[in-house]
Short mmCIF file of C-alpha atoms in Angstrom, two decimals:
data_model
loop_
_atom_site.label_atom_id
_atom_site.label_comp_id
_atom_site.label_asym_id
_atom_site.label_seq_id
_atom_site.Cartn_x
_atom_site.Cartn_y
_atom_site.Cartn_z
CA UNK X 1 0.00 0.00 0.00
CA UNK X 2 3.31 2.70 0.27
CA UNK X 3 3.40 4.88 3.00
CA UNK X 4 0.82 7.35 4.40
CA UNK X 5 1.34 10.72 3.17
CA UNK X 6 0.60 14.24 4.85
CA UNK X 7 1.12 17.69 3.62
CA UNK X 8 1.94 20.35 5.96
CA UNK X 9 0.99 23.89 5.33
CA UNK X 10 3.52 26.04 7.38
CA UNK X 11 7.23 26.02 7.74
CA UNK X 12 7.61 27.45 10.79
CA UNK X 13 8.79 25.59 14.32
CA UNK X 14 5.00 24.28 14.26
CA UNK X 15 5.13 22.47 10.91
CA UNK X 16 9.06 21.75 11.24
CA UNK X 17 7.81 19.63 14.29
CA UNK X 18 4.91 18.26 13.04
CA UNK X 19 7.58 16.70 10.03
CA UNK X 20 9.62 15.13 12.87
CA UNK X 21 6.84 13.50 14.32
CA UNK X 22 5.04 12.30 11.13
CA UNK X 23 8.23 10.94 9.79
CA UNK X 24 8.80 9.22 12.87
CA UNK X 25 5.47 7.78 13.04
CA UNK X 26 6.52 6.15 9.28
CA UNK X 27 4.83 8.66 7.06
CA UNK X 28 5.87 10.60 4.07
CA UNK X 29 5.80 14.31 4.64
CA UNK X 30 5.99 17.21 2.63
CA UNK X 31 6.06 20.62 4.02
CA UNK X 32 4.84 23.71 2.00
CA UNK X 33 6.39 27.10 2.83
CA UNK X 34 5.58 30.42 0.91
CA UNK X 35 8.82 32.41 2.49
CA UNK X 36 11.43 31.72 0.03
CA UNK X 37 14.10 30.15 1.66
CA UNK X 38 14.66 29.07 5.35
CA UNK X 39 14.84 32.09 7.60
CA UNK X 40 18.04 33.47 8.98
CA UNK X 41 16.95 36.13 11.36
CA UNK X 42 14.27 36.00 13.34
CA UNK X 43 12.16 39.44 12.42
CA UNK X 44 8.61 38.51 13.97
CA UNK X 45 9.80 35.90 16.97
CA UNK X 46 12.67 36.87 18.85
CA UNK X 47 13.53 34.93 21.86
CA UNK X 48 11.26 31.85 23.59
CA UNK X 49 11.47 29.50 26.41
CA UNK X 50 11.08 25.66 26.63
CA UNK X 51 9.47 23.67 28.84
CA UNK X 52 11.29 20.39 30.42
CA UNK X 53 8.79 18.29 28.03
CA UNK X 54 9.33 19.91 24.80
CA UNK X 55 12.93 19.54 25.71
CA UNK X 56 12.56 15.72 26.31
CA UNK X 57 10.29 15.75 22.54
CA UNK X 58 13.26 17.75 20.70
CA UNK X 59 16.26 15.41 22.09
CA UNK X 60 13.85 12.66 20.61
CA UNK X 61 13.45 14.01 17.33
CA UNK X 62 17.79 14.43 16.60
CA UNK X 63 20.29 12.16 16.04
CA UNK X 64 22.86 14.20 18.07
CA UNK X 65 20.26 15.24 21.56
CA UNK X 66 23.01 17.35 23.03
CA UNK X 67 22.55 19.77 20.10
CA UNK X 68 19.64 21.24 21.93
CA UNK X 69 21.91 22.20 25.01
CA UNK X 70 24.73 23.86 22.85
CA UNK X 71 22.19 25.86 20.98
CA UNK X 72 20.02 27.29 24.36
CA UNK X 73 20.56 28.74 28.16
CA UNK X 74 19.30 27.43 31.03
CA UNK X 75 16.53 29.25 32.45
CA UNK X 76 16.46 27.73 36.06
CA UNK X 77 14.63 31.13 37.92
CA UNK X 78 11.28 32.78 37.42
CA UNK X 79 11.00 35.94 39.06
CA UNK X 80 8.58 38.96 39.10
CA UNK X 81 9.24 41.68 40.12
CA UNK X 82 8.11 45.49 40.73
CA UNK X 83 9.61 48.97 39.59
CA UNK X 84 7.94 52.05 40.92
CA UNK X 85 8.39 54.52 37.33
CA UNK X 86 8.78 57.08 39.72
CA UNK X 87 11.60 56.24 42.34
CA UNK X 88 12.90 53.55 39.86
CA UNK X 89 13.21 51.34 43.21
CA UNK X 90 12.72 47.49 42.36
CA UNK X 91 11.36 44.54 44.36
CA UNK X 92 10.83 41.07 43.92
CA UNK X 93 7.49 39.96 44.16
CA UNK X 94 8.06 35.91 43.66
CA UNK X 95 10.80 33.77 42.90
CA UNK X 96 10.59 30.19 41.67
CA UNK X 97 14.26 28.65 41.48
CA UNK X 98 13.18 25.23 40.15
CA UNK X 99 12.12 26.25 36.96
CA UNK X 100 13.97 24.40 34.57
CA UNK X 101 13.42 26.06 31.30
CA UNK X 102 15.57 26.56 28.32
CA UNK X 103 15.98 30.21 26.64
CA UNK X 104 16.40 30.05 22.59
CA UNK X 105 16.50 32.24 19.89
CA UNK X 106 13.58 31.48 17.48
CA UNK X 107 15.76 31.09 14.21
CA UNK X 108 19.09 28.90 16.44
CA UNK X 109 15.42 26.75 17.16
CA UNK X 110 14.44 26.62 13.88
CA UNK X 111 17.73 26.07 12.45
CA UNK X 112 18.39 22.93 14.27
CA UNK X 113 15.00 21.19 13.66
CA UNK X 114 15.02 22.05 10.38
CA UNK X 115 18.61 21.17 9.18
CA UNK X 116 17.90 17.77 11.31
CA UNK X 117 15.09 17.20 8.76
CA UNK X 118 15.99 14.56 5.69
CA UNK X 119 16.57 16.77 2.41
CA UNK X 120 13.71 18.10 0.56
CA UNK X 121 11.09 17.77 2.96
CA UNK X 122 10.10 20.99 3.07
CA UNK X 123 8.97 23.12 -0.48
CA UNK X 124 10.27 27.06 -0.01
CA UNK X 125 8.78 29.23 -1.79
CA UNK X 126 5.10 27.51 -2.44
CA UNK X 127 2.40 28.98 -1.63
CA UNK X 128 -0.69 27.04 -0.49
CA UNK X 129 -4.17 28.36 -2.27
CA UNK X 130 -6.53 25.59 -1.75
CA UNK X 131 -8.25 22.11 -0.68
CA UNK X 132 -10.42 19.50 -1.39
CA UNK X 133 -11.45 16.63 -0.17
CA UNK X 134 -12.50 13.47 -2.25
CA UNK X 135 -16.29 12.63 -2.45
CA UNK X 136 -15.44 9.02 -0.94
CA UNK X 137 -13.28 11.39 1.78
CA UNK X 138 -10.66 8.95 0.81
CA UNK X 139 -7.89 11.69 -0.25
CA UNK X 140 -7.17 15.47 0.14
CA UNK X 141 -6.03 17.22 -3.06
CA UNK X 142 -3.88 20.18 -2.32
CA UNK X 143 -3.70 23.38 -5.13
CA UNK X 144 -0.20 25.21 -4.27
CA UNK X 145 1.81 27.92 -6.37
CA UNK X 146 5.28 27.73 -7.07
CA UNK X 147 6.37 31.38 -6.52
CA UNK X 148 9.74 31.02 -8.59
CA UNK X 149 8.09 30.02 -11.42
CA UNK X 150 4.29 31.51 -10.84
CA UNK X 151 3.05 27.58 -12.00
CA UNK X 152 -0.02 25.64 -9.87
CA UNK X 153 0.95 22.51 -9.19
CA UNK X 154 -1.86 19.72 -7.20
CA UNK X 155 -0.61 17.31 -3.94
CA UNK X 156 -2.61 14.57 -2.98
CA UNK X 157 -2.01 13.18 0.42
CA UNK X 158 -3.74 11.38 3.21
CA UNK X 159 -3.63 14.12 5.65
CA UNK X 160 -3.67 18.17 5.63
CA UNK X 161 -1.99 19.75 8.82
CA UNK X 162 -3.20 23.07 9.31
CA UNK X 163 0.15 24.61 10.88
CA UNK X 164 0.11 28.40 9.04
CA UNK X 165 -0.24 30.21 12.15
CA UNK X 166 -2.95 31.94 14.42
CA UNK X 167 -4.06 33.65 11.35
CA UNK X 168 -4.58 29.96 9.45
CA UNK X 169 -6.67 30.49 6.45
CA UNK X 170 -7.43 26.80 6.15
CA UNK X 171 -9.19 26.92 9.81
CA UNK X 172 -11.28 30.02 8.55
CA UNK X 173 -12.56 27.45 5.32
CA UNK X 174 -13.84 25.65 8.23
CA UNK X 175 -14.76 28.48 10.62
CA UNK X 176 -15.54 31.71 8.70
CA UNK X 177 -16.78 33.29 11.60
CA UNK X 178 -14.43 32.79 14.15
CA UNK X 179 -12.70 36.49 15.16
CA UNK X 180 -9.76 36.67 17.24
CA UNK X 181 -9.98 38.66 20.41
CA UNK X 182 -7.39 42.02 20.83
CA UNK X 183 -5.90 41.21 24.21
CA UNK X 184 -5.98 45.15 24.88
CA UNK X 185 -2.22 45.64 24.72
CA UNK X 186 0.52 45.15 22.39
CA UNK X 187 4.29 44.46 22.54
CA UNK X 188 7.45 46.07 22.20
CA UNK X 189 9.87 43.31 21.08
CA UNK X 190 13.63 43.24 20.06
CA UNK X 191 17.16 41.42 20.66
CA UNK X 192 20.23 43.30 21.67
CA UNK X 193 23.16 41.52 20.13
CA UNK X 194 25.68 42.63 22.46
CA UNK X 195 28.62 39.86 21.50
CA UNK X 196 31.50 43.11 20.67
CA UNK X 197 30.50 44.89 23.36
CA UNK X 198 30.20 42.34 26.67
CA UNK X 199 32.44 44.27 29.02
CA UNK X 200 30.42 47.89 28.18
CA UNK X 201 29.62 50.00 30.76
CA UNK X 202 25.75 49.44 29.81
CA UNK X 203 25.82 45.87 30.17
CA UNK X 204 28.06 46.09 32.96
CA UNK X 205 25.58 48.00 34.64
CA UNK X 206 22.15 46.10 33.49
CA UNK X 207 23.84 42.66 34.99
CA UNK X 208 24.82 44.49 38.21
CA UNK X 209 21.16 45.26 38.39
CA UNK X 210 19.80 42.26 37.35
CA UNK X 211 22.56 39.64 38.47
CA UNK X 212 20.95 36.45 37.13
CA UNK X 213 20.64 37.25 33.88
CA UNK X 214 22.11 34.15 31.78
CA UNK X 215 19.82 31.93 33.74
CA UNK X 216 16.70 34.10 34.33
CA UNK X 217 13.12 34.56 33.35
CA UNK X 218 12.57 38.57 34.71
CA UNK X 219 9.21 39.89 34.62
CA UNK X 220 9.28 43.47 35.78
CA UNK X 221 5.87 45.13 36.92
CA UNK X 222 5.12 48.78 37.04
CA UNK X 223 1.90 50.49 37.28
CA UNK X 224 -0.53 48.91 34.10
CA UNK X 225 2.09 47.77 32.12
CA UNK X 226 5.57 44.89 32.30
CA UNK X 227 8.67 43.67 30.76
CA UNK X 228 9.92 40.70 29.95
CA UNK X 229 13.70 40.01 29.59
CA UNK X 230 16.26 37.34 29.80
CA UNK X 231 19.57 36.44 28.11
CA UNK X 232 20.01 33.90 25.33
CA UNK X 233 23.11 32.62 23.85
CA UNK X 234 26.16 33.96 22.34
CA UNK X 235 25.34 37.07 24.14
CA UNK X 236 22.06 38.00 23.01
CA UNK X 237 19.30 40.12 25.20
CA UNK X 238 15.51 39.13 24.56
CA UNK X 239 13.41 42.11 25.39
CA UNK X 240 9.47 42.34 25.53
CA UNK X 241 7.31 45.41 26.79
CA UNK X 242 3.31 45.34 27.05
CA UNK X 243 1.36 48.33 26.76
CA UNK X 244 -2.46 48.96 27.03
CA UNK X 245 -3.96 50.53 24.01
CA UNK X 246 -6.92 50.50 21.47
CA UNK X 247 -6.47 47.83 19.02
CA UNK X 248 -4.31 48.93 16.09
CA UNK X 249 -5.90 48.92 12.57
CA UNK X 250 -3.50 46.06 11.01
CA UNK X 251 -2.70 45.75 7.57
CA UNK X 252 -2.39 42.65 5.65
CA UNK X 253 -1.71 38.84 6.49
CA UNK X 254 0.21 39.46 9.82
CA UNK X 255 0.09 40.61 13.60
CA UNK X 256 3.59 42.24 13.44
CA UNK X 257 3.17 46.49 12.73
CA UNK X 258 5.66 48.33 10.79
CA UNK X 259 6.66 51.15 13.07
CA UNK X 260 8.29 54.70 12.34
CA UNK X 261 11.10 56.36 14.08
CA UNK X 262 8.94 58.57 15.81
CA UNK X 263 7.27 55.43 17.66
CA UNK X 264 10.14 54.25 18.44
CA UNK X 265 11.40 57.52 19.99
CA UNK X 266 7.98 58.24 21.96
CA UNK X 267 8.65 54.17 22.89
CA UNK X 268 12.11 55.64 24.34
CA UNK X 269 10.55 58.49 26.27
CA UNK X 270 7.96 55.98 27.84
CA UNK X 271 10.78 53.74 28.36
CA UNK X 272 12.45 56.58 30.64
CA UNK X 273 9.38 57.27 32.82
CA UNK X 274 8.85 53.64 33.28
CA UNK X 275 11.82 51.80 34.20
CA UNK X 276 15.66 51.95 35.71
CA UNK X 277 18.02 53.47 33.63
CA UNK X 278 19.93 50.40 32.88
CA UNK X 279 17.11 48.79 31.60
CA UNK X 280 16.77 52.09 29.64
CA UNK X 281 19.96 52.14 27.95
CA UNK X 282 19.47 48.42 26.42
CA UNK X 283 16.27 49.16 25.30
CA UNK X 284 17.76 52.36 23.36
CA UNK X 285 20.41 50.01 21.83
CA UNK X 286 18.17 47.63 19.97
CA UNK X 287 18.67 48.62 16.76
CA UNK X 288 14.84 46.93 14.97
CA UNK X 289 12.43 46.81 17.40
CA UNK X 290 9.07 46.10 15.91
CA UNK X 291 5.90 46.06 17.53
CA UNK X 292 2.89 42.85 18.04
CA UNK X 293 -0.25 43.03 18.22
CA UNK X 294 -1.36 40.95 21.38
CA UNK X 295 -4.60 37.64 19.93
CA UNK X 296 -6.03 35.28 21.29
CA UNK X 297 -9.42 33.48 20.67
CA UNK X 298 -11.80 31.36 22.85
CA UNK X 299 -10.74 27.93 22.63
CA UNK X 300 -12.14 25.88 20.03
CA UNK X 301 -14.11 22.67 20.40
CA UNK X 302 -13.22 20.99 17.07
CA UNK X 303 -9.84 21.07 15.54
CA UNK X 304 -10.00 18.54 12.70
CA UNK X 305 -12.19 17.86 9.98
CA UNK X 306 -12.47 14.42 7.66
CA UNK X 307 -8.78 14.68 6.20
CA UNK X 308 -7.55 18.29 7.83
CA UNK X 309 -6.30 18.81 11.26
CA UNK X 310 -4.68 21.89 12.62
CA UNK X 311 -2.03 22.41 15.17
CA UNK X 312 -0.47 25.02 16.97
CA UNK X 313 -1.40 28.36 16.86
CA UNK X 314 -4.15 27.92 14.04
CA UNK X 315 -5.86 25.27 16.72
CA UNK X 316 -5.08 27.20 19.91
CA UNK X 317 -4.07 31.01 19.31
CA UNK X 318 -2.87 32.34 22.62
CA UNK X 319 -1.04 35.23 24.29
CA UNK X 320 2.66 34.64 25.55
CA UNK X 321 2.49 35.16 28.86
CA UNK X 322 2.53 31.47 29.47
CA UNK X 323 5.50 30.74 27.18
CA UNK X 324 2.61 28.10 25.60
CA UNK X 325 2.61 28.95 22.15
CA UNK X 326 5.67 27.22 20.89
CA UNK X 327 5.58 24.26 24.17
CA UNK X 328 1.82 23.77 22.78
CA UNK X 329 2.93 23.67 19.29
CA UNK X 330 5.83 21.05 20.27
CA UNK X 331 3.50 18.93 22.31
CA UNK X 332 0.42 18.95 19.23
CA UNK X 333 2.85 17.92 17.20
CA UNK X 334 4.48 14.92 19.43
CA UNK X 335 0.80 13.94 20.38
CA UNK X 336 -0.32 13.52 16.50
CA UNK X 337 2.76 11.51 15.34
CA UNK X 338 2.04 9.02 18.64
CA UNK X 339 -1.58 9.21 17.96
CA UNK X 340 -1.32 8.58 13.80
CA UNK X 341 1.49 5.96 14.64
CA UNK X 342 -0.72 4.11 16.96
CA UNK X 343 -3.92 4.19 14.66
CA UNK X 344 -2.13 4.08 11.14
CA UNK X 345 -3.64 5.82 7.89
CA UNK X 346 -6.78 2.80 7.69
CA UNK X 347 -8.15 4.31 11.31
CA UNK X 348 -7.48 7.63 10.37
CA UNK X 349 -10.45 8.95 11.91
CA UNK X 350 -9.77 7.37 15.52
CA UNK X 351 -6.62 8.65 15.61
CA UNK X 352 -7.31 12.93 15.11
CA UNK X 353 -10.22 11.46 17.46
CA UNK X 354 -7.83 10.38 20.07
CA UNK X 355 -5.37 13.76 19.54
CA UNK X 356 -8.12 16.31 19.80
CA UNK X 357 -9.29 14.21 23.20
CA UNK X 358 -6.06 14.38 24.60
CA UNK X 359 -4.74 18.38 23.02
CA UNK X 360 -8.08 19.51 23.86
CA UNK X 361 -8.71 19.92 27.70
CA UNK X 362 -5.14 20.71 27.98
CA UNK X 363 -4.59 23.69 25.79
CA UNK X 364 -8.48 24.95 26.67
CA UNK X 365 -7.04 25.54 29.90
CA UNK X 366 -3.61 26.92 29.01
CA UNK X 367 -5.03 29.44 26.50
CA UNK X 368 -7.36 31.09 29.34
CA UNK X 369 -4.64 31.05 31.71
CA UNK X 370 -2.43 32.90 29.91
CA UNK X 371 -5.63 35.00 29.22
CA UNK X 372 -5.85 35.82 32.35
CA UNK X 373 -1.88 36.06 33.40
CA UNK X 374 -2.05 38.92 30.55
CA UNK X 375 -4.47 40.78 32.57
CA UNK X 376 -3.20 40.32 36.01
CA UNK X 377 0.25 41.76 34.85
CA UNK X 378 -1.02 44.42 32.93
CA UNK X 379 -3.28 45.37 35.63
CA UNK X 380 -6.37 44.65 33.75
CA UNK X 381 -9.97 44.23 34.99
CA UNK X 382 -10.58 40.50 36.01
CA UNK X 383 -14.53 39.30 37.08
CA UNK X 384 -13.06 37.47 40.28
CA UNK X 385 -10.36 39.85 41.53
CA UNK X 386 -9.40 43.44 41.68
CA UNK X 387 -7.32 44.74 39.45
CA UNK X 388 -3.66 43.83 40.27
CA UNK X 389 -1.14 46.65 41.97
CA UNK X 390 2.30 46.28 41.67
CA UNK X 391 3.32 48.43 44.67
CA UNK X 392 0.44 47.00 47.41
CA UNK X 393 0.18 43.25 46.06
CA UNK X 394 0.44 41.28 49.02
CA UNK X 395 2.42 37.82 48.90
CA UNK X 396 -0.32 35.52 47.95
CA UNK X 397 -1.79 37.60 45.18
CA UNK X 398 1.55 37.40 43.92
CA UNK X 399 1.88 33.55 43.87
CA UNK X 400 -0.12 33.77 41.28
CA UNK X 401 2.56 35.59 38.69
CA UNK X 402 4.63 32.48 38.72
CA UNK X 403 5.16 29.88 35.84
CA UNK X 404 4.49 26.76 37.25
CA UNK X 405 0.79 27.63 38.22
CA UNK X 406 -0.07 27.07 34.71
CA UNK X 407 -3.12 24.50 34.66
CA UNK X 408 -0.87 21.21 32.81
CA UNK X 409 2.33 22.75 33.64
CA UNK X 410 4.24 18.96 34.88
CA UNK X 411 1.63 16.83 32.81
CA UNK X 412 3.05 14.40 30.23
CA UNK X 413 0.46 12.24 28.49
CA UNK X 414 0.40 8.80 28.69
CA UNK X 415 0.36 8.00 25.10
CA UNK X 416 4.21 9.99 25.04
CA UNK X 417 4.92 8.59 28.91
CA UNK X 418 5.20 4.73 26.96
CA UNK X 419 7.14 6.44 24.11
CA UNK X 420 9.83 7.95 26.29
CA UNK X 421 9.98 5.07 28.59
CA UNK X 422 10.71 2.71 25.42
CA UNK X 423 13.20 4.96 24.40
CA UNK X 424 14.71 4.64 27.18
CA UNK X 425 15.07 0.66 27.71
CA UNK X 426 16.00 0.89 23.78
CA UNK X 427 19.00 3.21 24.67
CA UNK X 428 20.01 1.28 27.63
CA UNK X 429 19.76 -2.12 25.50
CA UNK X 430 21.79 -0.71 22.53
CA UNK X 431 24.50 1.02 25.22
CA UNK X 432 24.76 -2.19 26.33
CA UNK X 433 25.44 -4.23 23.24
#
């Protein structure tokens, strides 16, 4: 009968992963990606953190595990804090030193799955257009343009994966009606490559300030707004700021606004009444910030259809505050491959059946939370609590600023609890031998 075959729309770290898996679960893959060639920068996703599980799924995925540790820094702490904009004086509001995260870069990430990948698995430079399923539902046909050359060329496959992003135009086919929700804020975001100049007064000055840095997850607080920053490697500084504001009126395909030089210099001035002055000063040096537009959207209750299944952010678009969006992405991904693997192309069926029961009630959960983490740190309304205050919050409403309360946050499913623990007597046999 040949192998099952699935074509992934999306080459970013969602459909990179979703390759891994699928070929791992024995099925031809081919990935579709309109961006010309693979990315070397990283101009819309700077800097993320991984959770101990998606570490574990990576490591599984290459040939060469410790890869994953050369190519990220440890983030072992969690800590909020709060700066008063007006005496600049800090304090730490909760500290978790058990966090065991990893800090990368979004294109070192994307890099290392994808180069791990077998040759020619993923098509640069095609554009997807359209679907259709077969009238027996026994085969999706996929229309995609070859940029390059401006021809249409058809795919048929097995299975469509849905992994283009929280703006997925193959979910709105199924859903045209489904909006998603403007958080009320937006985010500053850049990375300070600071590799000539590691002995500068500035960063001299920001590490004396912040002495953790190179192992830290910092969330400063101030008065309706907070920062996120934390080092990642070969001297890099990941930098995030959240500010309350109508909804901007975007422009095409994307949640990422072009800004001027006069928002950046107002962003500046903010910058100075907000925070310490050696936060200041690194903010000043990134050279492109650019500027997100905070979505969401109330959790779906179906995420496949016949022969179409999405993952990631086009099944679950969330804010960041939870670091879910590329953990979630990691974990859909590992939970299909187990699930299609388990089922094989004849149950088809029972095995997206079996993923969205298991994805589901998870990422529900972790979308909300991070929902509602958004609006606790940016001092946002909430129907159950006041609004939150930096300078008066009292220790337990500040437990609830930390990381690991994140509904899931230790979980591993059982279906991927049997799949490490084989690969584990595996290893131990072949060391062995």
């Amino acid at each position: 009968m040949g192998k099952a075959k699935a074509v992934i729309v999306g080459g970013s770290i969602a459909g990179i992963c979703c390759a891994h898996a699928l070929i791992r679960a024995g099925w031809d893959v081919v990935v579709l990606e309109k961006t010309p060639a693979p990315p070397t920068g990283s101009p819309t996703g700077a800097g993320l953190g991984l959770d101990p599980l998606s570490q574990k799924i990576i490591k599984s995925w290459l040939k060469q595990p410790h890869l994953l540790q050369q190519t990220t820094l440890p983030l072992t702490v969690d800590q909020n804090q709060a700066t008063d904009g007006e005496t600049k004086v800090s304090r730490t509001l909760a500290r978790d030193e058990h966090f065991n995260f990893r800090a990368a870069y979004w294109a070192d990430l994307h890099s290392l799955l994808y180069s791990t990948l077998p040759p020619d698995i993923v098509l640069w430079g095609y554009l997807f257009l359209s679907f259709s399923i077969y009238d027996d539902k026994s085969k999706v046909k996929v229309e995609t343009k070859v940029l390059e050359t401006d021809i249409t060329i058809d795919i048929v496959a097995d299975l469509l994966i849905a992994a283009d992003g929280c703006l997925s135009s193959i979910r709105q086919s199924f859903l045209p009606d489904l909006k998603l929700r403007y958080s009320g804020y937006c985010a500053w975001r850049g990375v300070l490559d600071f590799s000539n100049n590691k002995h500068s007064e500035a960063i001299i000055s920001l590490k004396k300030m912040y002495p953790d840095l190179g192992k830290c997850l910092y969330f400063d607080l101030s008065s309706g707004t907070h920062s996120v920053f934390y080092e990642l490697l070969n001297h890099r500084f990941n930098w995030i700021w959240y500010i309350n504001q109508p909804e901007p009126n975007l422009k095409g395909n994307s949640v990422t606004m072009k800004v001027s030089e006069n928002l950046i210099q107002n962003m500046h001035e903010e910058a100075e009444k907000t925070w310490i002055p050696e936060l200041v000063s690194i903010i000043k040096e990134i050279k492109e910030p650019f500027l997100n537009v905070i979505y969401d959207c109330d959790p779906l209750e179906q995420i496949f259809w016949d022969k179409v299944v999405l993952i990631g952010d086009a099944a679950h678009p969330t804010t960041p505050h939870g670091l879910r969006s590329t953990n979630m992405s990691i974990m859909d991904a590992a939970v299909l491959g187990k699930c299609l693997e388990k089922w094989g192309v004849e149950n088809l069926n029972t095995a997206l059946e079996e993923y969205r029961s298991i994805r589901l009630p998870v990422t529900t959960k972790q979308v909300l939370y991070s929902r509602r983490l958004g609006r606790i740190k940016q001092c946002l309304s909430l129907s159950d609590r006041p609004s939150f205050d930096p300078k008066a919050a009292n220790p337990e409403d500040c437990e609830e600023l930390q990381q690991k309360n994140m509904p899931h946050f230790d979980d591993i499913p059982s279906l991927l609890k049997y799949f490490f623990l084989t690969g584990v007597v595996i290893k131990a046999l072949l060391d062995a031998n």
